[in-house]
Coordinates of C-alpha atoms in Angstrom, one line a residue:
X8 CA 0.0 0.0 0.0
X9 CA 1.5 3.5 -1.1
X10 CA 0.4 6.7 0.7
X11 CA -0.4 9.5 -1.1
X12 CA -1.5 12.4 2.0
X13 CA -2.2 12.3 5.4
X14 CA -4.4 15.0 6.4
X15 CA -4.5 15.7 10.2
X16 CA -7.3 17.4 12.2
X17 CA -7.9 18.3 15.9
X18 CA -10.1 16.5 17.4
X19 CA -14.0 17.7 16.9
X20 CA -12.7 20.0 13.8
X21 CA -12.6 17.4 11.4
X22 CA -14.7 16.7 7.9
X23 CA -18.5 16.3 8.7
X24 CA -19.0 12.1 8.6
X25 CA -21.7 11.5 6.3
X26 CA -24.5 8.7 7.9
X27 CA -27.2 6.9 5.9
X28 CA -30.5 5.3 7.6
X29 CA -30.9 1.6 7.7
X30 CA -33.5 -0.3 5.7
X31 CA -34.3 -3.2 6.3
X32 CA -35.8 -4.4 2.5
X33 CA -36.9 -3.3 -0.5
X34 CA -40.4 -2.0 0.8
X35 CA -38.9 -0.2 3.2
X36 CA -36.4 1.3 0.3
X37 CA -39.4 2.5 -1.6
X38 CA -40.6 4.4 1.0
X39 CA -37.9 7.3 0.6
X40 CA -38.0 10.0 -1.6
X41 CA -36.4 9.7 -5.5
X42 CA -32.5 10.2 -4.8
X43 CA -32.1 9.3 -1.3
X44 CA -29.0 7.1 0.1
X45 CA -29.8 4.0 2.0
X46 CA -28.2 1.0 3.5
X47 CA -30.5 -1.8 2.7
X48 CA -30.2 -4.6 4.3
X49 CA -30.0 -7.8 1.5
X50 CA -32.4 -10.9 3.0
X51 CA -32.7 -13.4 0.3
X52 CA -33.2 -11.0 -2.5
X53 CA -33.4 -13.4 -5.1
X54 CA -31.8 -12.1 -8.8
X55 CA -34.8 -12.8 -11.1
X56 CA -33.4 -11.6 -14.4
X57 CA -29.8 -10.1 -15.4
X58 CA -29.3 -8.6 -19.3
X59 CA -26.8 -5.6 -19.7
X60 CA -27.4 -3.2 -17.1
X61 CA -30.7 -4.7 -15.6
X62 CA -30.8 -6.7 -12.9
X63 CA -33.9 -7.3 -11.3
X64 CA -34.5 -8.5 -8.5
X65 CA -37.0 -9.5 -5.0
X66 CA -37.8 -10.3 -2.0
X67 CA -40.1 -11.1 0.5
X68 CA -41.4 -7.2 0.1
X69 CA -41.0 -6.2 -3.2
X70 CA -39.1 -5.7 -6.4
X71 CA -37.1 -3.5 -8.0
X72 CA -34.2 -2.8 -11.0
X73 CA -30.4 -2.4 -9.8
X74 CA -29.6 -0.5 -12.8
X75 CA -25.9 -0.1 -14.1
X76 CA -24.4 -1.0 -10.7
X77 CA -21.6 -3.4 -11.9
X78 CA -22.5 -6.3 -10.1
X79 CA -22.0 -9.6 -11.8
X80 CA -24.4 -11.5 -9.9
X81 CA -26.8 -14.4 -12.1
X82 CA -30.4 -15.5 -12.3
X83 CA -31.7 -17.2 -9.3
X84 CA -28.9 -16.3 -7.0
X85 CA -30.0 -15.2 -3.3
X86 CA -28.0 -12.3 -2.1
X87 CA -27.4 -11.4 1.6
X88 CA -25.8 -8.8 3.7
X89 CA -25.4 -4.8 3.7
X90 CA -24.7 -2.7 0.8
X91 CA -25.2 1.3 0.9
X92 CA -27.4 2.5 -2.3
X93 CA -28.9 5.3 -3.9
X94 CA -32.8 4.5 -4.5
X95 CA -34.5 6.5 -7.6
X96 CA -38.0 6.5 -9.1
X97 CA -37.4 7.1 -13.1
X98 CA -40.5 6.8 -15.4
X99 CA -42.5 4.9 -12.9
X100 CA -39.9 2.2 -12.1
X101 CA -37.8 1.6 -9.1
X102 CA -34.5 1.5 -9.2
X103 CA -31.5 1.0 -7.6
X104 CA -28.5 3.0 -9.1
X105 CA -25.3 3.2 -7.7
X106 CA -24.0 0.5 -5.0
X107 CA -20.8 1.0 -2.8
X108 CA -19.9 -0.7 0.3
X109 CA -21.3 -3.5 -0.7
X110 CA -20.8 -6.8 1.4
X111 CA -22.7 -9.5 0.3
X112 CA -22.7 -13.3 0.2
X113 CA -24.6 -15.3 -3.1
X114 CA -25.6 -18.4 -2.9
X115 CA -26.9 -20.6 -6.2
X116 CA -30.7 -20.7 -6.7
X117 CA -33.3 -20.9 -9.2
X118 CA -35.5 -17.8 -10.1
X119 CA -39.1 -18.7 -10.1
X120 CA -41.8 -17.2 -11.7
X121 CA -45.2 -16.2 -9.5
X122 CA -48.5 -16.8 -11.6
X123 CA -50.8 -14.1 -11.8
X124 CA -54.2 -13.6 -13.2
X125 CA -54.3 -11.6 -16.3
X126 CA -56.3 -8.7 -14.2
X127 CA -54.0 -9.0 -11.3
X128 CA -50.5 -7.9 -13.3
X129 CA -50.7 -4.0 -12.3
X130 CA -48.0 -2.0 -10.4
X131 CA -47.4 -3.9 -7.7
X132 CA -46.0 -6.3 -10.0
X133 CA -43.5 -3.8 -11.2
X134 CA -40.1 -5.3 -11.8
X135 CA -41.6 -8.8 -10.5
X136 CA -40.9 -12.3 -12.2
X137 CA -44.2 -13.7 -13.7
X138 CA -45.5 -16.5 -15.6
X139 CA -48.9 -15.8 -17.3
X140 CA -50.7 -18.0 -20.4
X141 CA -53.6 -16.8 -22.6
X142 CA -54.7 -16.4 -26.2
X143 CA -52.5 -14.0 -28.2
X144 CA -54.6 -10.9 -29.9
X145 CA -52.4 -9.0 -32.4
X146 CA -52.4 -5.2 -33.0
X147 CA -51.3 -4.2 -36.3
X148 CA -50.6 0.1 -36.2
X149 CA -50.8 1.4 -40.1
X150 CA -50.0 4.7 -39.0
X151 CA -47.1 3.7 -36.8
X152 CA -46.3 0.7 -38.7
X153 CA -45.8 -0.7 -34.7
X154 CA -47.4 -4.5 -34.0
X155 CA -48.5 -5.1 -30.6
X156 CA -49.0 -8.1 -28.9
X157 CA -52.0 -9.1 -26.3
X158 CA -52.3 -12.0 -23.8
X159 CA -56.2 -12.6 -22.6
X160 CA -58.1 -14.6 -20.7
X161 CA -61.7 -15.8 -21.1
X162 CA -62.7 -12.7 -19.3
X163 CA -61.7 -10.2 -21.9
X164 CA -58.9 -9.4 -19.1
X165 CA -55.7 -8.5 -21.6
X166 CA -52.1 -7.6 -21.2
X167 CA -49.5 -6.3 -23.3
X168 CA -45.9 -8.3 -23.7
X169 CA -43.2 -7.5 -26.0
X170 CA -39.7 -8.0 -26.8
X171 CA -38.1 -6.0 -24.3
X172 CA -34.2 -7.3 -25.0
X173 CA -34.1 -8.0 -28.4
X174 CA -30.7 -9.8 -27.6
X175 CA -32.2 -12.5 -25.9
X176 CA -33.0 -15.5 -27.8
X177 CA -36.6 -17.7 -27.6
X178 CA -38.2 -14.2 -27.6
X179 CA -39.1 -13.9 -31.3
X180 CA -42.5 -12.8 -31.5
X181 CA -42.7 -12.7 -35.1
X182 CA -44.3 -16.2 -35.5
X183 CA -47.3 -15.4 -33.5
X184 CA -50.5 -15.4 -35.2
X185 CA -53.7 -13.9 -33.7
X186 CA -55.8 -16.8 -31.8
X187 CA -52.2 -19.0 -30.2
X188 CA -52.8 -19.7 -26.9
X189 CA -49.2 -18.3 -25.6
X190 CA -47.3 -18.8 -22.2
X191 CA -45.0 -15.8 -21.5
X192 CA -42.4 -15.6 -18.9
X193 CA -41.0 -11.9 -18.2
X194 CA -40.7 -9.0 -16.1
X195 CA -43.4 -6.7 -15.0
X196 CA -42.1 -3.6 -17.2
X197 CA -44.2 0.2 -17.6
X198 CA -45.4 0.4 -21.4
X199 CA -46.7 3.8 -22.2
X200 CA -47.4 4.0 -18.5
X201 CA -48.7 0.8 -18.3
X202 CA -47.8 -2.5 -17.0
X203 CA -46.4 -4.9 -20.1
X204 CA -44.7 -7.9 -19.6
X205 CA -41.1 -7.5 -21.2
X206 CA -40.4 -11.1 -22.5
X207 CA -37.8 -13.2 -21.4
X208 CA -39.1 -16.5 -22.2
X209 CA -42.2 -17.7 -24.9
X210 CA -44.1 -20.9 -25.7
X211 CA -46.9 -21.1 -27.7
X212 CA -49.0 -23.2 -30.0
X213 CA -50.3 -23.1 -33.4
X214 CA -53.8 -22.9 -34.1
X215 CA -54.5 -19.2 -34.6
X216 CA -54.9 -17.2 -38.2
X217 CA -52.6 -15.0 -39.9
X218 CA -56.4 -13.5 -41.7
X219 CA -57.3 -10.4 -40.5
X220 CA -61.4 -10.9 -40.6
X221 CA -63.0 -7.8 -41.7
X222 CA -66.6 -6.4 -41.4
X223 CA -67.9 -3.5 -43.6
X224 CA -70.7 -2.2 -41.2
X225 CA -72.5 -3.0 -37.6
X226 CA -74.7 -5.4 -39.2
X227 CA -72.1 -7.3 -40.5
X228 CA -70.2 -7.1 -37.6
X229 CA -73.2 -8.6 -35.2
X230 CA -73.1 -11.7 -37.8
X231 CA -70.3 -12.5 -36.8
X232 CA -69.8 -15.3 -34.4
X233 CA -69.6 -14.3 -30.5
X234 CA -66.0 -14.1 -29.6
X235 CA -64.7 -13.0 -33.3
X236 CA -62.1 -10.3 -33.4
X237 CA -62.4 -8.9 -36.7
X238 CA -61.6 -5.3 -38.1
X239 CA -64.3 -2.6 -38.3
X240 CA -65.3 -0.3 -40.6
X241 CA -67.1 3.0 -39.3
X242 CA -68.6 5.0 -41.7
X243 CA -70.6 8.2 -40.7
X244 CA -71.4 6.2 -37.3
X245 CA -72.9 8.4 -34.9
X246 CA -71.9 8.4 -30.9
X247 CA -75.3 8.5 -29.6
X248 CA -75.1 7.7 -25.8
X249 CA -71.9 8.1 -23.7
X250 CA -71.7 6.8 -20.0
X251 CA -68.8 5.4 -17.9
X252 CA -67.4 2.2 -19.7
X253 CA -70.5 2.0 -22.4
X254 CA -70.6 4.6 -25.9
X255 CA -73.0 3.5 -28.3
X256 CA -73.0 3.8 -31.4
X257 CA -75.1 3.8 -34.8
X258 CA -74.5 3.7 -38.3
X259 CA -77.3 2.5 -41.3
X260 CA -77.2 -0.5 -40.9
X261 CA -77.3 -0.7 -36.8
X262 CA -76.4 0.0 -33.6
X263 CA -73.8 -1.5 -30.8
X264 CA -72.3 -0.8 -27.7
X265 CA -68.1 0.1 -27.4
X266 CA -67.7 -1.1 -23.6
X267 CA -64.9 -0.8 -21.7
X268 CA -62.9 0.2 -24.5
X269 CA -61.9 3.9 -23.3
X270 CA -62.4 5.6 -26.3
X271 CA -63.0 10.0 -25.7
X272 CA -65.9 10.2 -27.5
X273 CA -68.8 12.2 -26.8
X274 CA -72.3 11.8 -28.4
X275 CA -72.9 13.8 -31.4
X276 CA -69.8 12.9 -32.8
X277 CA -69.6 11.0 -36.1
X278 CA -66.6 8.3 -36.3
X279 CA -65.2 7.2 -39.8
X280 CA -62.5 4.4 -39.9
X281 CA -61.4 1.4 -38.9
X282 CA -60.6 -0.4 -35.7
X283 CA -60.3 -3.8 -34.5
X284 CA -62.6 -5.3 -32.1
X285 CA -63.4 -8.3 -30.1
X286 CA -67.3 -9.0 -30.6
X287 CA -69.1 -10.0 -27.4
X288 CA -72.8 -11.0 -27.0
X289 CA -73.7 -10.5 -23.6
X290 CA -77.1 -11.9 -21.9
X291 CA -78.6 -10.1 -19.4
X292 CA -82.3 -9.9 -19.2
X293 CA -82.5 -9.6 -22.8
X294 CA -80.1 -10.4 -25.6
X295 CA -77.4 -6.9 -25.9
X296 CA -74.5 -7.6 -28.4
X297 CA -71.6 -5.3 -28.1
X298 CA -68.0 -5.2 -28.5
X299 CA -65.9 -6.9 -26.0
X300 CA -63.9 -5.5 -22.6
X301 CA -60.6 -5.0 -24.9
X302 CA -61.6 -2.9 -27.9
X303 CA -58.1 -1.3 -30.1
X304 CA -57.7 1.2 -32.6

């Protein structure tokens, strides 16, 4: 060891000594404000995914993203001890940043996927491992030339997953036809502000249709059999009734409901267009045939 300065000072003159609070996991981590210094205590945080600067990881409180900190830890490795951090919120995610003093013990493990309804994959799955299985529904954007990809369930419940790391292999989505029933394994990501499942593992099997099924009017549309997703044509349709999750709407040739599609329309207005749409017929006391929970332009 080769000194470079000594610096001497009396006693109670000296250089402030900078002191961090103590957390004791991740919940507790999230609590403090964007930017604040902690020394978080490491209880079996399990690494759930690693790929260039991400590592994301768990415990028994939470989740979160130890972003561009150096450490060469693997998936499914458990990680104990003391390390002093700097905690930041950017874009909605939680993140770790920096790491320093870190004294921590890894032992082998394997990372293992919780298994969420489709409806239950919100926030406070953000940065979690998950494992969820559905029917894939395609989104084709003319305008943006962008294709998104939809898991749902029998309810109409839906989530978004895409190909986060494009790096990693077995996450090619490009096989996937609308209608293949799809298991996705991934982390809990923000998409537009809203949780997506960034893709770190896919299987799936055939069975679905490259055909994009198309229907010239409401009439033709309510021919269709319940369950269809087909692509809508709107012309001169007038919004005639607007409340909470229901807008319906008319053209010559009849009438339907949009529900639960959250589209900002307000009656009067006259839509012209296309969009693609799940068709639902739903019994209450009578017979009401609308479009389904998940509705995209």
């Amino acid at each position: 060891m080769t000194l470079n300065k000594v610096e001497y000072y009396e006693e109670g003159s000296g250089p402030d000594v900078v002191t961090y609070p103590e957390v004791a996991n991740i919940a507790a981590l999230k609590e403090l404000e964007s930017g604040s210094k902690a020394i978080l205590t490491f209880n079996n945080v399990q690494v759930n995914f690693t790929n260039d600067k991400d590592m994301y990881v768990q415990d028994a409180t939470g989740a979160l993203d130890i972003y561009n900190s150096g450490l060469a830890y693997t998936a499914g490795q458990k990680l104990n001890g003391k390390a002093t951090v700097e905690y930041k919120v950017y874009n909605g995610m939680r993140e770790i940043t920096s790491i320093t003093d870190a004294e921590l013990t890894a032992t082998d493990g394997t990372a293992t996927p919780s298994e969420p309804a489709l409806d239950a994959i919100d926030n406070s799955l953000l940065c979690h491992l998950v494992k969820a299985t559905g029917t894939v529904y395609i989104e084709n954007n003319e305008e943006t030339g962008k294709t998104n990809y939809f898991l749902e369930d029998e309810d109409n419940n839906s989530v978004l997953f895409y190909r986060k790391w494009s790096s990693l292999e077995g996450t090619d989505l490009s096989g996937l036809k609308d209608g293949d029933v799809a298991t996705v394994t991934g982390i809990v990501v923000l998409s537009n502000n809203t949780p997506a499942i960034g893709v770190t593992e896919i299987e799936y099997e055939g069975g679905g249709s490259q055909e994009t099924i198309t229907a010239a009017n409401i009439a033709a549309f309510k021919a269709l059999e319940d369950g269809t997703v087909a692509e809508l044509a709107l012309t001169d349709a007038v919004v005639t009734f607007v409340n909470g999750k229901d807008m319906y709407v008319t053209d010559a040739t009849g009438s339907i409901d949009f529900y639960n599609c959250n589209l900002s329309y307000t009656a009067g207005q006259k839509l012209n267009g296309k969009i693609k749409v799940k068709y639902t017929v739903y019994k209450l006391r009578s017979e009401e045939r609308r479009v389904g929970k998940e509705c995209r332009s």
